[in-house]
mmCIF file of C-alpha atoms in Angstrom:
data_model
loop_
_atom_site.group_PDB
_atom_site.id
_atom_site.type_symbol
_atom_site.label_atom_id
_atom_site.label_comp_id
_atom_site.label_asym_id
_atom_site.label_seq_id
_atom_site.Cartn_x
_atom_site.Cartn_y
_atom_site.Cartn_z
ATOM 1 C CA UNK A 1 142.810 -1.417 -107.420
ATOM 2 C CA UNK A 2 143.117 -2.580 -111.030
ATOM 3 C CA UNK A 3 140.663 -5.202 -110.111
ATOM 4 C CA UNK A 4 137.986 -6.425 -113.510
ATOM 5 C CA UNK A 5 135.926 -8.380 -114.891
ATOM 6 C CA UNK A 6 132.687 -9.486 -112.335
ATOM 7 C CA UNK A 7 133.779 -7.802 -109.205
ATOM 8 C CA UNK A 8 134.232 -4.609 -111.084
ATOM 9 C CA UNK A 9 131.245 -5.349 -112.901
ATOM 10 C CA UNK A 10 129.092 -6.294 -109.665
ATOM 11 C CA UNK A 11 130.062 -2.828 -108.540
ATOM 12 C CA UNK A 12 128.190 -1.038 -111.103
ATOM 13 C CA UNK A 13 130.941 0.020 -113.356
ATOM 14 C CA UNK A 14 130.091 -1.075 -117.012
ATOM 15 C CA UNK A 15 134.055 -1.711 -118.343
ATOM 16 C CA UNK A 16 134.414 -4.823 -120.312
ATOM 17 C CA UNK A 17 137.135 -5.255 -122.560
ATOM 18 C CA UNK A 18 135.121 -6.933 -125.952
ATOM 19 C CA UNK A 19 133.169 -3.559 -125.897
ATOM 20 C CA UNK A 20 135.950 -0.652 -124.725
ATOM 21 C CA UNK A 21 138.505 -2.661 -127.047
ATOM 22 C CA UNK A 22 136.770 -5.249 -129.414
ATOM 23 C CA UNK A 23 138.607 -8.193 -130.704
ATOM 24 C CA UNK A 24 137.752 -11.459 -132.541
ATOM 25 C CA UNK A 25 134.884 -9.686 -134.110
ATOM 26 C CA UNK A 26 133.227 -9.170 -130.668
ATOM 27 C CA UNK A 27 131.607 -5.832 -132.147
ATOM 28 C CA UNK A 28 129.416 -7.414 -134.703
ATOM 29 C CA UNK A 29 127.328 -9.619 -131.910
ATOM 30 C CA UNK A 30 124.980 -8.055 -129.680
ATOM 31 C CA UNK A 31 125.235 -8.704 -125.917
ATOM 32 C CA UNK A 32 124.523 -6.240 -122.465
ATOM 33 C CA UNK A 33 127.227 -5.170 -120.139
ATOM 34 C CA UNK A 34 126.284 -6.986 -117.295
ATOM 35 C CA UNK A 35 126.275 -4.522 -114.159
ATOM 36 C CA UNK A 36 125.231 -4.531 -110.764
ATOM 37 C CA UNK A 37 124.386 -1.975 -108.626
ATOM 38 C CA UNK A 38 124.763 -3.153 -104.790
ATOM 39 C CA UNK A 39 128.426 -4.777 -105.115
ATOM 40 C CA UNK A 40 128.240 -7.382 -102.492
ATOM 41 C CA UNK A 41 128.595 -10.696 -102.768
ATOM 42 C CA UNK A 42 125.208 -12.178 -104.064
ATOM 43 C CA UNK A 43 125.497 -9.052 -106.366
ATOM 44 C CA UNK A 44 128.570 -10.737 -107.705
ATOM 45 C CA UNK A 45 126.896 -13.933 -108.058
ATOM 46 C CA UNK A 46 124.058 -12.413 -110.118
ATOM 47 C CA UNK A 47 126.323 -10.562 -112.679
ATOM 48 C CA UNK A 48 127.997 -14.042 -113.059
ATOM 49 C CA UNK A 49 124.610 -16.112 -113.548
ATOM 50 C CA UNK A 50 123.509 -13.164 -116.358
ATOM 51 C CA UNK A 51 126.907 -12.958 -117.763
ATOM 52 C CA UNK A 52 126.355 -16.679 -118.294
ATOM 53 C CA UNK A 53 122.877 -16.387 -120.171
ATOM 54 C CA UNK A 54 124.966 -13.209 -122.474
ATOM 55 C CA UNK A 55 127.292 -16.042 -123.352
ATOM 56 C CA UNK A 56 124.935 -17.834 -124.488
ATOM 57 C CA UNK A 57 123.612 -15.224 -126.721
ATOM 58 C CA UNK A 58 126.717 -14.596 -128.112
ATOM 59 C CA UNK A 59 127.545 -18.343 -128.924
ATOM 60 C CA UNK A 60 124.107 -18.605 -130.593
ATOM 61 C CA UNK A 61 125.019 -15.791 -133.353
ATOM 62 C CA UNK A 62 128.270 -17.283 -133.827
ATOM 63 C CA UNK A 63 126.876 -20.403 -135.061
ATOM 64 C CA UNK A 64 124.650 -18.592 -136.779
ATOM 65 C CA UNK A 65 127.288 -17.150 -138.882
ATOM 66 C CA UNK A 66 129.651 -19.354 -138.771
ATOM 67 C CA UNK A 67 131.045 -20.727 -142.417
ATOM 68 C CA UNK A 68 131.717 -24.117 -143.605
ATOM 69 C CA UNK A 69 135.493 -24.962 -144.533
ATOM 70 C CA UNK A 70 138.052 -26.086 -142.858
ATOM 71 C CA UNK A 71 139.420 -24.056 -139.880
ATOM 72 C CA UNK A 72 143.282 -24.126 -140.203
ATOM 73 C CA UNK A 73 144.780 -22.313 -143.152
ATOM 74 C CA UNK A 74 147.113 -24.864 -145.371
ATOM 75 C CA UNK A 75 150.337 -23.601 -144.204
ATOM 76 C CA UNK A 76 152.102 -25.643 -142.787
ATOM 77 C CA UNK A 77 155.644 -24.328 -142.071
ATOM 78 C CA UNK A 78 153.173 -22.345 -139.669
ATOM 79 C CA UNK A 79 150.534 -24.190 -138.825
ATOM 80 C CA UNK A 80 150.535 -28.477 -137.479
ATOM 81 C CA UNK A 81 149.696 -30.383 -140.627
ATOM 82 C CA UNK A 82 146.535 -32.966 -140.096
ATOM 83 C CA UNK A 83 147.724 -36.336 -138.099
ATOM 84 C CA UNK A 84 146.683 -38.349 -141.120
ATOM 85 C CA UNK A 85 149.754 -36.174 -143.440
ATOM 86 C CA UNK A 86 152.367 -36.841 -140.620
ATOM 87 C CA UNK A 87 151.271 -40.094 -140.082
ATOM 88 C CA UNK A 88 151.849 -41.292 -143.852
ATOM 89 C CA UNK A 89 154.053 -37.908 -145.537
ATOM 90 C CA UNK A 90 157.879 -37.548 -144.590
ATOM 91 C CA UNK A 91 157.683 -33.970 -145.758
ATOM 92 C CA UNK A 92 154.920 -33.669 -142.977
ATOM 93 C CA UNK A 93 155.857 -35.103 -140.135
ATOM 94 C CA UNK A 94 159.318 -32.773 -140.322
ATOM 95 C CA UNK A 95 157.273 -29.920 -140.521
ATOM 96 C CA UNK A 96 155.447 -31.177 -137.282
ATOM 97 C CA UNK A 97 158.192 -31.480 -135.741
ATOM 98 C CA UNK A 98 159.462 -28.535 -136.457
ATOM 99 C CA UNK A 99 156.687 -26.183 -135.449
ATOM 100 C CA UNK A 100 155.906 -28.100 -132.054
ATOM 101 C CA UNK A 101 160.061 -28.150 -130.903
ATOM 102 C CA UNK A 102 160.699 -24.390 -132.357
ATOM 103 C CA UNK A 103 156.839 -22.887 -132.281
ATOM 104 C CA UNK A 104 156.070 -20.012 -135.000
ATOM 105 C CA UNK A 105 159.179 -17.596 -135.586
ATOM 106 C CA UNK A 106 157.897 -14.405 -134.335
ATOM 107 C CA UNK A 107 159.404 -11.181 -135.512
ATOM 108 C CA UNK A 108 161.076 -8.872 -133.023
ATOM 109 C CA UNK A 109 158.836 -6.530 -131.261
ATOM 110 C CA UNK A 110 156.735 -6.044 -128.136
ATOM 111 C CA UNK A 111 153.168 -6.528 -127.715
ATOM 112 C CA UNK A 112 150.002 -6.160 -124.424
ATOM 113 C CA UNK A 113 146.831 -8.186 -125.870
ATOM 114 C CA UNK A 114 144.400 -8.442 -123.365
ATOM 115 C CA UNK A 115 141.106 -10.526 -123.383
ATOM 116 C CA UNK A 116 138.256 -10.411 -121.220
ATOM 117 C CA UNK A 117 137.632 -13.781 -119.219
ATOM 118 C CA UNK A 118 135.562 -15.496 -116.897
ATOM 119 C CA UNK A 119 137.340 -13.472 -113.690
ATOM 120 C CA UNK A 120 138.766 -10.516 -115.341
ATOM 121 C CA UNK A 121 140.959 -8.784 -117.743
ATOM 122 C CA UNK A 122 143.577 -11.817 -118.916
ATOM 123 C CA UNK A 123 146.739 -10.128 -120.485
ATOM 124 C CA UNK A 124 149.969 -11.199 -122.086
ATOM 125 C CA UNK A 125 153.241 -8.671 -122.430
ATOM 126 C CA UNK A 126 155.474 -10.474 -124.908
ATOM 127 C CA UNK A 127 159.072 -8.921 -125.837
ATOM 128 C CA UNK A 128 160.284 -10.895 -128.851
ATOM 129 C CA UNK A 129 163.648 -10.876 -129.808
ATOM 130 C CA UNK A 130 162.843 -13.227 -132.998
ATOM 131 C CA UNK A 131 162.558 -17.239 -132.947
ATOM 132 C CA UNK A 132 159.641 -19.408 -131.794
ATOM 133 C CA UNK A 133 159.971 -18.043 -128.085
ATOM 134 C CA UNK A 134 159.785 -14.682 -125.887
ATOM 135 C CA UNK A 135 162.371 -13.315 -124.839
ATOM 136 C CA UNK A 136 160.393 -11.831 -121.928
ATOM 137 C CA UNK A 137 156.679 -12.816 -120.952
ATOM 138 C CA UNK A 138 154.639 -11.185 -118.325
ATOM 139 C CA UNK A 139 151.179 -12.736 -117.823
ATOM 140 C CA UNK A 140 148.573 -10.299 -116.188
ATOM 141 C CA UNK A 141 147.001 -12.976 -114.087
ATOM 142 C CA UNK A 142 142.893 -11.688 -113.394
ATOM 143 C CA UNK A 143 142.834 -13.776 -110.305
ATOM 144 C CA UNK A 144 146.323 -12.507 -108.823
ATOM 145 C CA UNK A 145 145.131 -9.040 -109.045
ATOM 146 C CA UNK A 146 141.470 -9.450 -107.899
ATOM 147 C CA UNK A 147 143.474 -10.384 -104.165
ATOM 148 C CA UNK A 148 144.026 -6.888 -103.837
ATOM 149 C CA UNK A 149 140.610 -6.658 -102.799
ATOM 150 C CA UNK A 150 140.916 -8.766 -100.102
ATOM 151 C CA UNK A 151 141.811 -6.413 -97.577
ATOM 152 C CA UNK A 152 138.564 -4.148 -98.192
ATOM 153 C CA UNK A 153 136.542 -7.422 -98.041
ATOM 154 C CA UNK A 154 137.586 -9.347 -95.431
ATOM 155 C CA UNK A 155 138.424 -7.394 -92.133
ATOM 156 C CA UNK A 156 135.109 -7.637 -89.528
ATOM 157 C CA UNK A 157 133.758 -10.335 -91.296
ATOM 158 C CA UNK A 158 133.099 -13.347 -89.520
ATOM 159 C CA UNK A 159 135.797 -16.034 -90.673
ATOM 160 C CA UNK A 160 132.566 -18.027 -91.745
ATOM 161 C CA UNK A 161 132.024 -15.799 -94.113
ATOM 162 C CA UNK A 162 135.941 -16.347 -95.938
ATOM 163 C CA UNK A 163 135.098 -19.029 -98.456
ATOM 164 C CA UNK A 164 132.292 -17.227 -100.097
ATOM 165 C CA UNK A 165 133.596 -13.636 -100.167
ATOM 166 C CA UNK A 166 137.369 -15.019 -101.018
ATOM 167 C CA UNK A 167 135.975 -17.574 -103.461
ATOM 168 C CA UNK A 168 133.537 -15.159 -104.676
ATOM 169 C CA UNK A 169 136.432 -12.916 -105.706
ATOM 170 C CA UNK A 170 138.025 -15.482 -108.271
ATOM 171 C CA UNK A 171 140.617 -16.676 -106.507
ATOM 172 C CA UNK A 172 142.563 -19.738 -108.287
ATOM 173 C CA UNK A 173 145.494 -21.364 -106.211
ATOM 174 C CA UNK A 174 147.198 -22.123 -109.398
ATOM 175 C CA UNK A 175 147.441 -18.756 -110.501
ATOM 176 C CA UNK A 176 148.564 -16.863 -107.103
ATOM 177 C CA UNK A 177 150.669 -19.617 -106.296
ATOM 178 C CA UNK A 178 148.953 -21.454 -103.621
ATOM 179 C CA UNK A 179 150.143 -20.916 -100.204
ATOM 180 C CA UNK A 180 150.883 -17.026 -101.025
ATOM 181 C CA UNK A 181 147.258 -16.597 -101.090
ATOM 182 C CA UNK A 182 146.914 -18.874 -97.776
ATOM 183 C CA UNK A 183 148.897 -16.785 -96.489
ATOM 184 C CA UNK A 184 147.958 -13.437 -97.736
ATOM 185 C CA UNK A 185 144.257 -14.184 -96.192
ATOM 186 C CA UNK A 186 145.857 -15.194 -93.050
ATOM 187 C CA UNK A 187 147.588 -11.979 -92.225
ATOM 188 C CA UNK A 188 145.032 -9.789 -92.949
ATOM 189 C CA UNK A 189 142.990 -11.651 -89.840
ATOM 190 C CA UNK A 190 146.517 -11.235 -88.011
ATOM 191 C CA UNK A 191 146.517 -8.005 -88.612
ATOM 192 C CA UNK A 192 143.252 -6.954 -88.111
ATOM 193 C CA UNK A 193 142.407 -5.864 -84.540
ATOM 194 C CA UNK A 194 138.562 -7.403 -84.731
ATOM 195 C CA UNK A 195 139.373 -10.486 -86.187
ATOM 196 C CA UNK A 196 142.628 -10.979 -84.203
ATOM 197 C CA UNK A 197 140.938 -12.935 -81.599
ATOM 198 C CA UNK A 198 138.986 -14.760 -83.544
ATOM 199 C CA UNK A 199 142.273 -15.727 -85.391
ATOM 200 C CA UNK A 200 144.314 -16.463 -82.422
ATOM 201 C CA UNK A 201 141.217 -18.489 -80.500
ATOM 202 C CA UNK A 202 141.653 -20.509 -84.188
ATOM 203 C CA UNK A 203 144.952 -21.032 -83.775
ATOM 204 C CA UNK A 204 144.841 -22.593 -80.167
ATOM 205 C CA UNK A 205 141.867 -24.618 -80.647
ATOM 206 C CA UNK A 206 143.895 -26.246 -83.366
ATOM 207 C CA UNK A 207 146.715 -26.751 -80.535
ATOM 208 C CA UNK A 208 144.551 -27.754 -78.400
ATOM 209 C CA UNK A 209 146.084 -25.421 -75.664
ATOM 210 C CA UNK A 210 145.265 -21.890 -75.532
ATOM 211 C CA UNK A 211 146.836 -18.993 -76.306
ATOM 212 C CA UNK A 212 147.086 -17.528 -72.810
ATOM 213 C CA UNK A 213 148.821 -19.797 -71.270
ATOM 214 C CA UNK A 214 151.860 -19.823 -73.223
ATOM 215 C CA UNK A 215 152.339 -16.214 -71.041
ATOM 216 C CA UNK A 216 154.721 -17.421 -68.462
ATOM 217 C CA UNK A 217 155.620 -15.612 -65.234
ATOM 218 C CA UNK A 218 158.635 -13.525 -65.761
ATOM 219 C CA UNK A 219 158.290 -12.624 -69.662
ATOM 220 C CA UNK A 220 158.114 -8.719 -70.946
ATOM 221 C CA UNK A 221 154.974 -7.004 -72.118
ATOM 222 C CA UNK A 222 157.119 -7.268 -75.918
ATOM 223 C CA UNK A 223 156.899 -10.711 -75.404
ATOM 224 C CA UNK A 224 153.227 -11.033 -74.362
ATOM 225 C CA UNK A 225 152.250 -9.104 -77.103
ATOM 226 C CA UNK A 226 153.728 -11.149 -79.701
ATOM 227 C CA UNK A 227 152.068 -14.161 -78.461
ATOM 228 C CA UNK A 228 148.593 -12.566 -78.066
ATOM 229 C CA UNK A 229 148.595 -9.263 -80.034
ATOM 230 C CA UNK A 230 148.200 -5.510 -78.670
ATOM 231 C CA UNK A 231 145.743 -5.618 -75.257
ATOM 232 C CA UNK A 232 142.273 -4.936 -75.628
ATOM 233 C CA UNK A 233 142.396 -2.227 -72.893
ATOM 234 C CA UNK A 234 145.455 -1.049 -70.356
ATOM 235 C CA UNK A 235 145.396 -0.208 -66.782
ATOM 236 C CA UNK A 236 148.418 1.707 -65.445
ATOM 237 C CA UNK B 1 157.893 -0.528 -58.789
ATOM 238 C CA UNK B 2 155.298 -0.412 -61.934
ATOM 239 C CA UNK B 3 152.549 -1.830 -61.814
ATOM 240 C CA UNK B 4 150.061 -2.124 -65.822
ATOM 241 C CA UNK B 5 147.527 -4.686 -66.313
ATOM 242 C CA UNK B 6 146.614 -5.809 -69.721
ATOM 243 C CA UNK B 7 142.819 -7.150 -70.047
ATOM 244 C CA UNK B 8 142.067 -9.187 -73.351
ATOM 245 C CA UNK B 9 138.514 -9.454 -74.111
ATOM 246 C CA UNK B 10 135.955 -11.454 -76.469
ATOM 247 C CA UNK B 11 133.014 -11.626 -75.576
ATOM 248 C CA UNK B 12 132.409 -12.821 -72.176
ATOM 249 C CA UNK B 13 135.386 -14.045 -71.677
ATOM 250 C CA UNK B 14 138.660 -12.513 -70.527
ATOM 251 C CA UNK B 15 142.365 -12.716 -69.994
ATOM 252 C CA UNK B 16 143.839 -10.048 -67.313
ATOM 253 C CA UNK B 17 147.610 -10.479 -66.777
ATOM 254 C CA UNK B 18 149.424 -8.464 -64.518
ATOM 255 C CA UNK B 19 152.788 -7.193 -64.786
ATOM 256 C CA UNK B 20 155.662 -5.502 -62.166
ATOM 257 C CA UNK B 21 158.211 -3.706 -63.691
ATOM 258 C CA UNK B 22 157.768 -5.268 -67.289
ATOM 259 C CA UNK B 23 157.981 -8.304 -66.346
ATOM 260 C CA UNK B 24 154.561 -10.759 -65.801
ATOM 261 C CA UNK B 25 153.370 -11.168 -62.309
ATOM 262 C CA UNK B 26 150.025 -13.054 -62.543
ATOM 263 C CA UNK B 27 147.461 -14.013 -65.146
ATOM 264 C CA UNK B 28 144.366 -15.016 -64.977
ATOM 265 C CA UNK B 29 141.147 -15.768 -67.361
ATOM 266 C CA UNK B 30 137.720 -17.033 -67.479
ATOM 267 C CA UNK B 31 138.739 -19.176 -70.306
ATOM 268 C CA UNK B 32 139.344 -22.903 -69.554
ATOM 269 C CA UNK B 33 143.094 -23.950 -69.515
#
């Protein structure tokens, strides 16, 4: 299912990208693989609680090590000179200017960097063609993929239980574009035999008229069906 | 003439609607209106 980060994690499978693939130095602080071993929701919760305390640990050896001096390099054809040189040098300020309108001129090439975050594996495809930006981007979005989950979660749970096992999963409505998620959760009630009536009782208490009735005399079975789903059993 | 009755169920409650040749004859339910 492609799905990382926690919710693999909370399943008991120890893959985390700052130890299969270090970057940023990752490999010279010490910090555990958070895993758990029942991969339901409150085992979820208690990877993310102890993933918070490793965090922690990690920040604490950073500072530890961490050396005085300033923390851009002087460059600054590359780099956004201090407000205090483009506020008083000419020179300065065009070079500002420059790097925020045109950004850094990349050479041609392609490139996948990936960083482990908060919900997941967080990745960036860049094809550069040259100039200060890509030609094509492709952002692997943790939260977009962790929906694919969904449909192994969700069906025959009660829809009281939605907001924690949905929000559990890392959902963010910015980054799965709102009502596509909405909708996504939606239709795997609709489609879901148990929770259909549960879904379509929902749907006429918001009404306020029930579903049943809208089954006039005269209409098909087609018809029937499309208003209240397939029958629970069938006399002939 | 064809006669098929489709029963919904949850719980208690029920929906039975009847139909004749394809076409509904009756409905009823234990469910308020």
């Amino acid at each position: 299912m492609r799905i990382s980060g926690p919710n693999l994690r909370g399943s008991g499978i120890e893959h985390d990208l700052r130890r299969k693939h270090p970057y940023l130095d990752y490999e010279q602080y010490d910090f555990d693989v958070v895993i758990g071993s029942a991969g339901d929701c409150y085992d979820r919760y208690l990877v993310r609680i102890e993933e918070m305390r490793q965090s922690v640990r990690i920040l604490r050896q950073v500072i530890d090590k961490l050396p005085g001096g300033p923390i851009n390099v002087a460059d600054w054809k590359n780099m956004a000179p201090p407000k205090s040189h483009v506020m008083t040098k000419m020179e300065e300020l065009i070079h500002h200017f420059i790097v925020v309108t045109e950004g850094l001129d990349a050479p041609p090439g392609e490139v996948y960097f990936a960083a482990e975050n908060p919900k997941g594996e967080l990745g960036f495809y860049i094809n550069s063609r040259g100039g200060g930006v890509p030609y094509r981007l492709k952002i692997r979005a943790p939260s977009f993929v962790n929906l694919s989950i969904l449909p192994e979660l969700l069906p025959g749970c009660m829809v009281s239980d939605v907001p924690s096992r949905a929000g559990e999963s890392g959902l963010r409505h910015g980054r799965v574009r709102q009502m596509n998620m909405l909708r996504s959760i939606f239709s795997i009630f609709a489609h879901h035999s148990c929770s259909r009536s549960a879904f379509r009782a929902l749907r006429a208490n918001a009404s306020r008229k029930p579903m049943w009735t809208r089954s006039n005399e005269g209409m098909s079975k087609k018809q029937v069906e499309s208003i209240l789903g397939h029958p629970t059993s069938v006399d002939q | 003439m064809k006669k098929t009755t489709y029963v919904y169920r949850q719980g208690k409650d029920s929906v039975t609607i009847v139909f004749k040749d394809d076409k509904v004859q009756s409905k009823e339910s234990t469910l308020s209106n």
